[in-house]
Every structure is written in structure tokens, then in C-alpha cells.
Coordinates of C-alpha atoms in Angstrom, one line a residue:
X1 CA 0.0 0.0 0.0
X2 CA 1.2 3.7 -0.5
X3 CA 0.6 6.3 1.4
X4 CA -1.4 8.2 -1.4
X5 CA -3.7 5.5 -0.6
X6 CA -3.6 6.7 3.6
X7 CA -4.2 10.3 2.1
X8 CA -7.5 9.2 0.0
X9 CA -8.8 8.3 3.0
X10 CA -8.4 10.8 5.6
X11 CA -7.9 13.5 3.3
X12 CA -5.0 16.1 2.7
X13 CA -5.9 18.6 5.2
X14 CA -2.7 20.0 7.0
X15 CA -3.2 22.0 10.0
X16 CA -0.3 24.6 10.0
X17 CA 1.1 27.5 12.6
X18 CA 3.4 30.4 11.1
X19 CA 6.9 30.4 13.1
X20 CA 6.5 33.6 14.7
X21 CA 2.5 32.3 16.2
X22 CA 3.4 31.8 20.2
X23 CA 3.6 28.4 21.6
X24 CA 0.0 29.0 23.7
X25 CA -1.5 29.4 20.1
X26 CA 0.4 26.3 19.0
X27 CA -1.7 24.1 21.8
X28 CA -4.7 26.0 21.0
X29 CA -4.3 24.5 17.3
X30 CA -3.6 20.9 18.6
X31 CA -6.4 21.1 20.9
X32 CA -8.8 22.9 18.5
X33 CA -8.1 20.1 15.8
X34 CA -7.3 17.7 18.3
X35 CA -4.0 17.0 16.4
X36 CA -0.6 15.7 18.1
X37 CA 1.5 17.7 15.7
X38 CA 1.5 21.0 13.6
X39 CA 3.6 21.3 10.5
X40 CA 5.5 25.0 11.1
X41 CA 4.5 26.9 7.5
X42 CA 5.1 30.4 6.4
X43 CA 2.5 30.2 3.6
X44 CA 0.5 26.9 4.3
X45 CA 2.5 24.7 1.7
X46 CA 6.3 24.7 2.3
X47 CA 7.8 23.2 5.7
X48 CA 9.8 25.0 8.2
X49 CA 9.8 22.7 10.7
X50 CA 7.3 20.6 12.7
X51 CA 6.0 21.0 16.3
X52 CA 4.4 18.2 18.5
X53 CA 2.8 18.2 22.2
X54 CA 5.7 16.4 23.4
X55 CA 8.1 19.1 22.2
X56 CA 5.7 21.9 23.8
X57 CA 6.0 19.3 27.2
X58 CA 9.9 19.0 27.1
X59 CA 10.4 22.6 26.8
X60 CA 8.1 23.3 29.7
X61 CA 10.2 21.1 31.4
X62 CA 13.3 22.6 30.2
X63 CA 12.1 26.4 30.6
X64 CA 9.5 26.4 32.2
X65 CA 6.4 28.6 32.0
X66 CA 8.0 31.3 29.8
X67 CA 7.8 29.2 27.1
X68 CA 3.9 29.5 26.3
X69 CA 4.6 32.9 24.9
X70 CA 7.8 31.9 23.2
X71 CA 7.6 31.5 19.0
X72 CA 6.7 28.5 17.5
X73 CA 10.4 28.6 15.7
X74 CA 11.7 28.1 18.8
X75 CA 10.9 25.0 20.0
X76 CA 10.1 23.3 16.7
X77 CA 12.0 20.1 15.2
X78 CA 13.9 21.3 12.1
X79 CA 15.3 18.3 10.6
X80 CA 11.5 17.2 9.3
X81 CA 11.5 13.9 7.9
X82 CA 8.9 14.0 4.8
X83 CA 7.7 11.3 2.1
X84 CA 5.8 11.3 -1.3
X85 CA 2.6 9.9 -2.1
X86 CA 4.3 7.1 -3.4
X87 CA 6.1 5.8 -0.1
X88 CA 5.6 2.7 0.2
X89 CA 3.2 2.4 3.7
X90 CA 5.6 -0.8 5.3
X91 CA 9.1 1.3 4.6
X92 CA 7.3 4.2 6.2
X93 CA 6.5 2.5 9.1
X94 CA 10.0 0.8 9.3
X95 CA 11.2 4.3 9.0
X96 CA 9.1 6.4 11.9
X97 CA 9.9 3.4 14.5
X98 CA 13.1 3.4 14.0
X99 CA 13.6 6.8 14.6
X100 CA 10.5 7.1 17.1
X101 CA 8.9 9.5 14.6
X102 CA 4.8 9.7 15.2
X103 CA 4.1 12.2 12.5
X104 CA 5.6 12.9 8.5
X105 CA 4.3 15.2 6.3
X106 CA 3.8 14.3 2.7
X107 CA 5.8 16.2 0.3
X108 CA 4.2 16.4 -3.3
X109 CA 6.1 18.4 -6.2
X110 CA 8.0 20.6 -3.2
X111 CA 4.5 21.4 -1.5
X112 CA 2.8 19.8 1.2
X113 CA 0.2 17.9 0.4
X114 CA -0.3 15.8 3.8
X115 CA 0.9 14.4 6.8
X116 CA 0.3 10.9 8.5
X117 CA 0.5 9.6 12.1
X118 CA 2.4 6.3 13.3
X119 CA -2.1 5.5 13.8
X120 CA -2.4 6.3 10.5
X121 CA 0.3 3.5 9.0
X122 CA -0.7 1.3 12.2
X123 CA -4.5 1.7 10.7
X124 CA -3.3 0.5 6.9
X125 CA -1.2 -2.0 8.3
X126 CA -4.0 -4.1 10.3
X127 CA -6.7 -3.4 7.5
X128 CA -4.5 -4.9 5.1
X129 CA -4.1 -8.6 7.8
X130 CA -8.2 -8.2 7.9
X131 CA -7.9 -8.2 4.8
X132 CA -5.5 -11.2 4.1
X133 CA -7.2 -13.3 6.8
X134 CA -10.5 -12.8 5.1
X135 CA -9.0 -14.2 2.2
X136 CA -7.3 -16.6 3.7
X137 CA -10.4 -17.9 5.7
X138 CA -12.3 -17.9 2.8
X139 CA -10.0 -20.0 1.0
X140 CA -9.9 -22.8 3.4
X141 CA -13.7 -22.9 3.6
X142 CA -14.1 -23.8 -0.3

């Protein structure tokens, strides 16, 4: 399966926060559209970084209060790990629990045009053993 296929399903709707947007806006956004992660966008399509709850968490930690009203651009992951459409769903998964990512946006001629979750590949994943076993029982009953 690729994750073109994921996309068809749940749609290509990105919710996105500007860098400069405070970090109490941020979880307004993740609560609002109650999202784990925000892709960090100046103009809705291209990716300047990505931002999670667990990021807004360990800077808390890290700096306490002070942080709500921090920028987005500050506490956001830079180094955002993307794939196309045409990712294969298995290599993707392979790929995000190796490096303990739960959320990649989809990159599509150098725009966004999605993201999925580790639930979202988890999803495909046991759909597609459904899918096999119901096959597979259906088979032995002939």
C-alpha cells in the first residue's frame, strides 16, 4: 500500500502554525483540531519545521512557563523527515519506528500535500491482515 492510498482516505488537510505564532496558540491549534502535531509553514505549503505536544512538554520542562509565549520557531524540530505519495506504507512504518517519529508530512512536487501519524500507517497495516485473513479464511472454507 502507499501512502497516497492513507491520504485518500483521511484526506489532505494540514493544520499549520506560522513560526513567529506563540507556543500557547500552537496548543490552541492541537487542541482545537485535536492534532498531536503541527507542520510550522510560512505560507500553508512549504515546511519550516514541525512542532508536537511532546516538544511543547519537554520545553516546559526545560524552561519552564515562559515558554507559552515563546515562538513556535523556537521549540520546533527542524530536521522534518517527509515522504511522497508514493512511499511505500511498510518502509514508512519501518522508518518512523526506527527513529521514534509519530508524524511525516507528505511532500508532493515541493508542496505539502499531507501528513500521517504512526495510527495512520498502524490503521493501513492491520486493515491490510483483515484483509489477508478474510482471504485466507475464505479459501480454506471452499
Amino acid at each position: 500500500m502507499l501512502i497516497g492510498t492513507i491520504l485518500q482516505g483521511k484526506g489532505a488537510d494540514v493544520t499549520t502554525v506560522r513560526p513567529e505564532a506563540t507556543v500557547t496558540e500552537l496548543l490552541e491549534l492541537l487542541a482545537e483540531h485535536n492534532i498531536g502535531a503541527v507542520v510550522v509553514s510560512e505560507d500553508g505549503s512549504s515546511i519550516a519545521g514541525i512542532v508536537s505536544e511532546r516538544d511543547v512538554v519537554r520545553r516546559l520542562n526545560d524552561r519552564g512557563a515562559d515558554v507559552l509565549t515563546a515562538p513556535v520557531s523556537s521549540i520546533m524540530t527542524t530536521d522534518v523527515r517527509t515522504c511522497p505519495p508514493t512511499a511505500d506504507v511498510d518502509d514508512l512504518r519501518q522508518t518512523m519506528t526506527t527513529h521514534r517519529i509519530r508524524h511525516v508530512p507528505v511532500v508532493a512536487d515541493d508542496r505539502l500535500a499531507g501528513i500521517v501519524s504512526i495510527g495512520d500507517v498502524v490503521k493501513s497495516a492491520i486493515e491490510s491482515l483483515e484483509t489477508e485473513k478474510a482471504y485466507l479464511v475464505d479459501y480454506l472454507h471452499r
